[in-house]
Coordinates of N, CA and C in Angstrom, one line a residue:
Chain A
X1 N 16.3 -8.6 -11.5 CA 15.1 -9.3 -11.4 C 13.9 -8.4 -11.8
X2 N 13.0 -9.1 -12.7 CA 11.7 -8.0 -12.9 C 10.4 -8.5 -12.1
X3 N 9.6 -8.1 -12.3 CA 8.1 -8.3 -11.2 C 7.2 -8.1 -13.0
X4 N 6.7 -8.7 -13.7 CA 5.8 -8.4 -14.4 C 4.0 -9.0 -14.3
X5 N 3.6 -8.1 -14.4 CA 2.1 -8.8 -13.8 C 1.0 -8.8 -15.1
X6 N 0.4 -9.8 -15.4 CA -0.4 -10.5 -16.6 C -1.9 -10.5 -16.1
X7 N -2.7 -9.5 -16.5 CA -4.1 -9.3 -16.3 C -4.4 -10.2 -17.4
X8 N -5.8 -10.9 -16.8 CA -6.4 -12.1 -17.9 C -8.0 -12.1 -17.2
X9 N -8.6 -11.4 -18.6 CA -10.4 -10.6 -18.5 C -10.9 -11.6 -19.4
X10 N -12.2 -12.6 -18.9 CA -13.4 -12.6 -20.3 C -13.5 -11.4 -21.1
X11 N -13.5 -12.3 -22.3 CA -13.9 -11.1 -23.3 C -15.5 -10.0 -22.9
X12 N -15.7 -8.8 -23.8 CA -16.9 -8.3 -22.8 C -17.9 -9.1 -23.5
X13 N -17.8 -9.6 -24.2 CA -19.1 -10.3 -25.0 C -19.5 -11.8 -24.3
X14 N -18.6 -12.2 -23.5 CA -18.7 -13.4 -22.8 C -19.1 -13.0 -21.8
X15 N -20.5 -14.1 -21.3 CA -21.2 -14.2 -20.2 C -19.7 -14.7 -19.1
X16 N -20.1 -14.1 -18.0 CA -19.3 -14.6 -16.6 C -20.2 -14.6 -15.4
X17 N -20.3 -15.5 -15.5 CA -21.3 -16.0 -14.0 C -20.6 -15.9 -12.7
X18 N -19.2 -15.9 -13.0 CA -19.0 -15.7 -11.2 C -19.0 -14.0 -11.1
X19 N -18.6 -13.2 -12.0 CA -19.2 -12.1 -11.4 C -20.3 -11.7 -11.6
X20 N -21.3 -12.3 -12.1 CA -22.8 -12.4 -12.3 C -23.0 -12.5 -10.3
X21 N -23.0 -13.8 -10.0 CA -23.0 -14.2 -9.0 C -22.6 -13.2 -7.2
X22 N -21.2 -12.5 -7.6 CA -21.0 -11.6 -6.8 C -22.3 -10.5 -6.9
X23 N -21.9 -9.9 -8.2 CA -23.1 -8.7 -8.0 C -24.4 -9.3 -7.3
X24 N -24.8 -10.1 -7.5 CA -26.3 -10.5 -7.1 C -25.9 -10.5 -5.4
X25 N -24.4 -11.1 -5.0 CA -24.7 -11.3 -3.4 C -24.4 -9.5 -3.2
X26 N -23.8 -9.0 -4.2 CA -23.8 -7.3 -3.6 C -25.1 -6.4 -3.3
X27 N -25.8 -7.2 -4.3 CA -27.2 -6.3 -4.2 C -28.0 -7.0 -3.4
X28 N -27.7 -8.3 -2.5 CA -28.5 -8.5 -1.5 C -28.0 -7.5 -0.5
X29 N -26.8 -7.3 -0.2 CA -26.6 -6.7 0.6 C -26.3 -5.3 0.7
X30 N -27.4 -4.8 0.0 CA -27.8 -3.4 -0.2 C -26.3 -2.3 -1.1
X31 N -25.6 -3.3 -1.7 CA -24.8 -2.5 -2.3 C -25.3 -2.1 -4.0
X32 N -25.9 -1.4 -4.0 CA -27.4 -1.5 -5.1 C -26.6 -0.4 -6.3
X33 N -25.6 0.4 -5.9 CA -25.2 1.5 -6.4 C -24.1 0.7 -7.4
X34 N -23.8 -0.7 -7.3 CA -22.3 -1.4 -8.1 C -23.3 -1.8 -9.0
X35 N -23.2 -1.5 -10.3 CA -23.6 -2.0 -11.4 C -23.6 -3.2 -12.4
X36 N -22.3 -3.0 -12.0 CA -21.8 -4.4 -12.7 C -20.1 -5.2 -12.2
X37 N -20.6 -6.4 -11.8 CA -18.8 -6.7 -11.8 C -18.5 -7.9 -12.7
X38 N -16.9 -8.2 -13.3 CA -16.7 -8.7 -13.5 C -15.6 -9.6 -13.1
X39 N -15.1 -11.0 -13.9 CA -14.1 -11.8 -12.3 C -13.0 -12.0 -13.1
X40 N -12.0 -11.5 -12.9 CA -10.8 -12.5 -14.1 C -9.8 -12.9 -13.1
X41 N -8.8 -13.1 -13.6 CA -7.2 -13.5 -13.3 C -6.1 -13.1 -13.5
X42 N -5.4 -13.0 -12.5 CA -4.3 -12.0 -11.9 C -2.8 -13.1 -12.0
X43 N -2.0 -12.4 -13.0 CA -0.8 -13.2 -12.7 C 0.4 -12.8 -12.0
X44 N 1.4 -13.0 -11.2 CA 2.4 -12.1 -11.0 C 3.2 -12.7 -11.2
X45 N 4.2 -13.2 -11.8 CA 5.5 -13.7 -12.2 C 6.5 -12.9 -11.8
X46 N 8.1 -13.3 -11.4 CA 9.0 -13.4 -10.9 C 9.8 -13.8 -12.2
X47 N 10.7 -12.8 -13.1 CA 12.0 -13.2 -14.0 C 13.1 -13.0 -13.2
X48 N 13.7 -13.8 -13.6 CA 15.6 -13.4 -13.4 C 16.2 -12.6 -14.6
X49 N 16.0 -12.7 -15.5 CA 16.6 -11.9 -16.7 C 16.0 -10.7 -16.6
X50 N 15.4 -9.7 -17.6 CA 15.0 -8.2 -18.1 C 14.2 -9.7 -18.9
X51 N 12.7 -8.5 -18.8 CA 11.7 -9.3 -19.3 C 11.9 -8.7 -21.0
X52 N 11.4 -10.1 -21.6 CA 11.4 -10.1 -23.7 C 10.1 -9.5 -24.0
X53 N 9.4 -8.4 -24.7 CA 8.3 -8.1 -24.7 C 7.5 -9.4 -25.5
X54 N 8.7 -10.0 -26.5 CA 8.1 -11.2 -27.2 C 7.6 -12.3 -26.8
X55 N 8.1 -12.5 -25.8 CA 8.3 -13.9 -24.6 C 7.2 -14.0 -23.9
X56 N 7.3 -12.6 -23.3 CA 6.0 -12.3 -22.3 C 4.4 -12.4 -23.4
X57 N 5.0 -11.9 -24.4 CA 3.1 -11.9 -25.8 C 3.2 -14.0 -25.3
X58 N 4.1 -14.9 -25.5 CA 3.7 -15.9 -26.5 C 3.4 -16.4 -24.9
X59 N 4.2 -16.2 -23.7 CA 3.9 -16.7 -22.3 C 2.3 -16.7 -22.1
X60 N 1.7 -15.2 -22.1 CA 0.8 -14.8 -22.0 C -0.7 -15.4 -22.7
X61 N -0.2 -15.4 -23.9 CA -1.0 -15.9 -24.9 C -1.4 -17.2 -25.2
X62 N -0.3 -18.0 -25.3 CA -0.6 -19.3 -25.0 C -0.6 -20.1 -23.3
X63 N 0.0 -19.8 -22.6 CA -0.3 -20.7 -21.1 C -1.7 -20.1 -20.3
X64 N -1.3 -18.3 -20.3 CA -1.7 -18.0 -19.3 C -3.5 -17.2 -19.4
X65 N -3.6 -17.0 -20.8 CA -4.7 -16.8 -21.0 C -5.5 -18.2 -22.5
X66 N -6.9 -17.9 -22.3 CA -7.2 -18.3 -23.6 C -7.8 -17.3 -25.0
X67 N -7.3 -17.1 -25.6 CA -7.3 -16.0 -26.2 C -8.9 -16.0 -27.3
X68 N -9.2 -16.9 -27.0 CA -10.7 -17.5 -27.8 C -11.5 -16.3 -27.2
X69 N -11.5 -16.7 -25.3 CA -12.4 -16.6 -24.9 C -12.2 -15.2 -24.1
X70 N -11.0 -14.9 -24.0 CA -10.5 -13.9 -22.7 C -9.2 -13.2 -23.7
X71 N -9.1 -11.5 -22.9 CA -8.1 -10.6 -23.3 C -7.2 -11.1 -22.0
X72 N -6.0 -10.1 -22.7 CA -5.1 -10.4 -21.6 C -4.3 -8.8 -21.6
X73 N -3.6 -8.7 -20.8 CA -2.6 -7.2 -20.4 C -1.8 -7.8 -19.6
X74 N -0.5 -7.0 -20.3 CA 1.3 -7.4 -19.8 C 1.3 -6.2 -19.3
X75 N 1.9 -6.1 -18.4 CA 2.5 -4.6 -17.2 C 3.9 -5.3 -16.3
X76 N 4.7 -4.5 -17.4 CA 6.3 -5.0 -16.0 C 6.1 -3.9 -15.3
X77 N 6.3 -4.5 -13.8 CA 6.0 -3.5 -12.5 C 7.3 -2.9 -12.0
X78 N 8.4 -3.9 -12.3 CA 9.8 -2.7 -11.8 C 10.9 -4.3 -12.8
X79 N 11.9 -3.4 -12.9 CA 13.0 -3.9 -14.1 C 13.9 -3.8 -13.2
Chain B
X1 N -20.3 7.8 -13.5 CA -19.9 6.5 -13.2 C -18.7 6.2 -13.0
X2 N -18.5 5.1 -12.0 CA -16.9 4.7 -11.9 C -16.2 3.2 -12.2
X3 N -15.2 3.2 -12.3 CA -14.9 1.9 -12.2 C -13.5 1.6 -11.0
X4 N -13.8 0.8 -10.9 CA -12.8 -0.1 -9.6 C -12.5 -1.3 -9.8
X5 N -11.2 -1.7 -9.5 CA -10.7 -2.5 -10.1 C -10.3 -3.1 -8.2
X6 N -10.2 -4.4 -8.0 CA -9.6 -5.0 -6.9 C -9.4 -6.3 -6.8
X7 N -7.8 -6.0 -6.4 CA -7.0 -7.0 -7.2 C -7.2 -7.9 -5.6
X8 N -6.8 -9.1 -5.6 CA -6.9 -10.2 -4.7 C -6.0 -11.4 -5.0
X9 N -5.3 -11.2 -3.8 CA -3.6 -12.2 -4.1 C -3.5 -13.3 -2.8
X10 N -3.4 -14.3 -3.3 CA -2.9 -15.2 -1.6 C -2.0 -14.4 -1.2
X11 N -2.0 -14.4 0.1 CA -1.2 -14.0 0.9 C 0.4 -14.6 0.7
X12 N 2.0 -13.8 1.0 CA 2.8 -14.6 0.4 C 3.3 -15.9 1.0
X13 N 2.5 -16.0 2.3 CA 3.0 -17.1 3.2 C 2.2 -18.1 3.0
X14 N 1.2 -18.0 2.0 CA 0.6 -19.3 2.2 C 0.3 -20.0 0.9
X15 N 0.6 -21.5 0.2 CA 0.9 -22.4 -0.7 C 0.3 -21.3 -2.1
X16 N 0.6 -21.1 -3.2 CA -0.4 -21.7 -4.4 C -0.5 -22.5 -5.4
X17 N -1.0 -23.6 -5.2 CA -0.9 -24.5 -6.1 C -1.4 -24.2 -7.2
X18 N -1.9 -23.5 -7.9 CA -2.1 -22.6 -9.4 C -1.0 -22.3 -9.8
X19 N -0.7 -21.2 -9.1 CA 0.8 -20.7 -9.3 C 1.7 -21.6 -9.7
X20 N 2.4 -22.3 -8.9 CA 2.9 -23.8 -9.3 C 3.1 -24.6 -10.4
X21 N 1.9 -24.6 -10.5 CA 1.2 -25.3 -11.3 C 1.8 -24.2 -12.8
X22 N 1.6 -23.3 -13.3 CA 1.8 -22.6 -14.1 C 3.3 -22.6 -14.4
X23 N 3.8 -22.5 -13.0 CA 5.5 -22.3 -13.3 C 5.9 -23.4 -13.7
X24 N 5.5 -24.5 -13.4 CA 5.9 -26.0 -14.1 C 5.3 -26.1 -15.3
X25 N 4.9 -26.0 -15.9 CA 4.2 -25.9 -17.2 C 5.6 -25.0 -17.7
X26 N 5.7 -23.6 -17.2 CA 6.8 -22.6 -18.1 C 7.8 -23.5 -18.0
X27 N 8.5 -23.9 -17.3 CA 9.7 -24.4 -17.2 C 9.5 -25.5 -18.2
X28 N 8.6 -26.5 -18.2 CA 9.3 -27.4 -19.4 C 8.7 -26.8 -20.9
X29 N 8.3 -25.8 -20.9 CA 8.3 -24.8 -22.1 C 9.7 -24.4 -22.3
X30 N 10.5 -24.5 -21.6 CA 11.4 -23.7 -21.6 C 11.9 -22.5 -21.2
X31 N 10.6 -21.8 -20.3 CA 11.0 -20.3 -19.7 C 11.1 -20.9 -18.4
X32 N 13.0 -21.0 -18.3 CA 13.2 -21.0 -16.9 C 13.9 -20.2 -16.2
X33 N 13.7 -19.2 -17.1 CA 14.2 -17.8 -16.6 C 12.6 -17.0 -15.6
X34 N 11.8 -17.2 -15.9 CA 11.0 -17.4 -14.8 C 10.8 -17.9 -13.7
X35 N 11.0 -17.1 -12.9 CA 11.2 -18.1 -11.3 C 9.8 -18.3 -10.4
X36 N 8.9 -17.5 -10.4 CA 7.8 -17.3 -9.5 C 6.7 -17.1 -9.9
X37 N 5.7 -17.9 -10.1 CA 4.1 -17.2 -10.5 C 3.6 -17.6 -9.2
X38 N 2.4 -16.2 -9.1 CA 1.6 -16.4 -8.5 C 0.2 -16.0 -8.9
X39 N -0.8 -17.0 -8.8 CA -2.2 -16.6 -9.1 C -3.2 -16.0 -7.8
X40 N -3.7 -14.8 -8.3 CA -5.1 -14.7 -8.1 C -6.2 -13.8 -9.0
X41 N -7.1 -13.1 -8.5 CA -8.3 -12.8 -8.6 C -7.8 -11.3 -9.0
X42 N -9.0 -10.8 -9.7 CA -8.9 -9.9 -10.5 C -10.5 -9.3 -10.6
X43 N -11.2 -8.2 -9.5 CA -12.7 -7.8 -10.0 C -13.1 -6.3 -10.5
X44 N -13.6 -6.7 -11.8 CA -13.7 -5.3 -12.0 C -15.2 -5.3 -11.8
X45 N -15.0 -3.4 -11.3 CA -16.7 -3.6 -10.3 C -17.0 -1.8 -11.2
X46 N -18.4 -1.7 -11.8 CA -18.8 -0.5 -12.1 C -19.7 0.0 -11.0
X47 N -19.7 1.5 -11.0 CA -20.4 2.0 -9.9 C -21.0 3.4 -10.6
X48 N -22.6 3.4 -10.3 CA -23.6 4.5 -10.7 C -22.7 5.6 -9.9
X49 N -23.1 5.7 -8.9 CA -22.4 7.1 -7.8 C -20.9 6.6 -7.6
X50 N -20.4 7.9 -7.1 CA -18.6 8.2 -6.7 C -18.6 7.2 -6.1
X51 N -17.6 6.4 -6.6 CA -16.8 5.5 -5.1 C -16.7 5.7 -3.7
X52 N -17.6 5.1 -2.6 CA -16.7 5.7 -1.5 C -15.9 4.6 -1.0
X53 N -15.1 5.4 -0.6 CA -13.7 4.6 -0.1 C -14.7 3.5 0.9
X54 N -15.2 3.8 2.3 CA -15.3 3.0 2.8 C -16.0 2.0 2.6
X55 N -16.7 2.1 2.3 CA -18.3 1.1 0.7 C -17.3 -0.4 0.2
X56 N -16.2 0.6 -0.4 CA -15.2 -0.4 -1.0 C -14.3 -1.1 -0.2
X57 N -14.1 -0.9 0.7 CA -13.2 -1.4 1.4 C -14.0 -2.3 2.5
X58 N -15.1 -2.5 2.3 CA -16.3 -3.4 3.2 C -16.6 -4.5 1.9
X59 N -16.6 -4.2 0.8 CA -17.3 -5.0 -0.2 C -15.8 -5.9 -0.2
X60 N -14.6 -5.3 -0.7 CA -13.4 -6.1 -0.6 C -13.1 -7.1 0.8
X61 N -13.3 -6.6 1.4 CA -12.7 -7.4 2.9 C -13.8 -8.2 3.6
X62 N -14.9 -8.1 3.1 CA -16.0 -9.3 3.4 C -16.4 -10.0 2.2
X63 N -16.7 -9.4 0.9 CA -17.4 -10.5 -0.3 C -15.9 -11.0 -0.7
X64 N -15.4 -10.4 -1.4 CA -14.4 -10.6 -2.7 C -13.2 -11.0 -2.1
X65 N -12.6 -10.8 -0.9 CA -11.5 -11.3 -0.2 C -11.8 -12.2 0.8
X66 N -10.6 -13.2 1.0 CA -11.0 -13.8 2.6 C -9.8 -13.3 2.9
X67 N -9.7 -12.7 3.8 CA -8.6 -12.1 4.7 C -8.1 -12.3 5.4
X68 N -8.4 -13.7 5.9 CA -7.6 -14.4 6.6 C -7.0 -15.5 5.8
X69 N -6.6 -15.7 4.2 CA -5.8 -15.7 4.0 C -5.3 -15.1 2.5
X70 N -5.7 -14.0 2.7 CA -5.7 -13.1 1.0 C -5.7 -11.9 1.3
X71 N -5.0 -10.9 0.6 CA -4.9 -9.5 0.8 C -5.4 -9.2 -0.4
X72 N -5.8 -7.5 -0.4 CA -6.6 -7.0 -1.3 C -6.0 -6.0 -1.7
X73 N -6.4 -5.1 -2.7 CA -6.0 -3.6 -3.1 C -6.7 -3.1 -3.9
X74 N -7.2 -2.0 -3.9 CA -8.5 -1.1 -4.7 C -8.3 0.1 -5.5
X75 N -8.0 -0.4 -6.4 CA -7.6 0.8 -7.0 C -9.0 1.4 -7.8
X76 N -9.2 2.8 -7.7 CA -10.6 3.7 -8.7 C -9.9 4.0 -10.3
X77 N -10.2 3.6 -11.2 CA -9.7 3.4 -12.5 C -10.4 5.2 -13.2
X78 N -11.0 5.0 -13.2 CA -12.0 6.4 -13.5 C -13.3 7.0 -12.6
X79 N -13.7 8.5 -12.7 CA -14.6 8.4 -12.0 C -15.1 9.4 -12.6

């Protein structure tokens, strides 16, 4: 069984308002020193087989991100 | 400057219908060698001054997490 985990970021050139949104509630509340955040999406999937590096690109790429708008990062956590 | 990354996951006891939602999608893709997705949150936060641990661990466990039903983890990427 593998654990592989799928980071999925707006591109940096895309506006993101929900971490727009956080920073501003950070800097109400005096957390003035955080500069900037930004908000994405965390995958963690569960295989039964040894993960396909191929499998995981086309999984990734077409379901689990949009690749227009947002990067994505594959990391198998244990094999 | 630094960066911090904190990741935020339902808790494993409690539904996600994202997740779900995703794994049903893979399966009539055909990846049903995939048994488990789970979604969440992903923030990456920049910081003018050093990280302090407890700064971060206040910003995670009141803004960015609900902790009553979400766990968090903080990892410092660079500093």
């Amino acid at each position: 069984m593998a654990r592989v985990v799928v980071d999925v970021m707006l591109k940096p050139e895309i506006l993101d308002p929900q971490g727009q949104a956080v920073l501003g509630a950070l800097a109400r509340l005096g957390h003035s020193d955080i500069t900037s955040v930004r908000q994405g999406k965390r995958f963690e999937l569960e295989l039964d087989a040894a993960p396909d590096a191929a499998t995981l690109e086309e999984v990734a790429s077409t379901l689990l991100a949009n690749t227009v708008i947002e990067d994505y990062s594959i990391r198998v956590e244990e094999s």
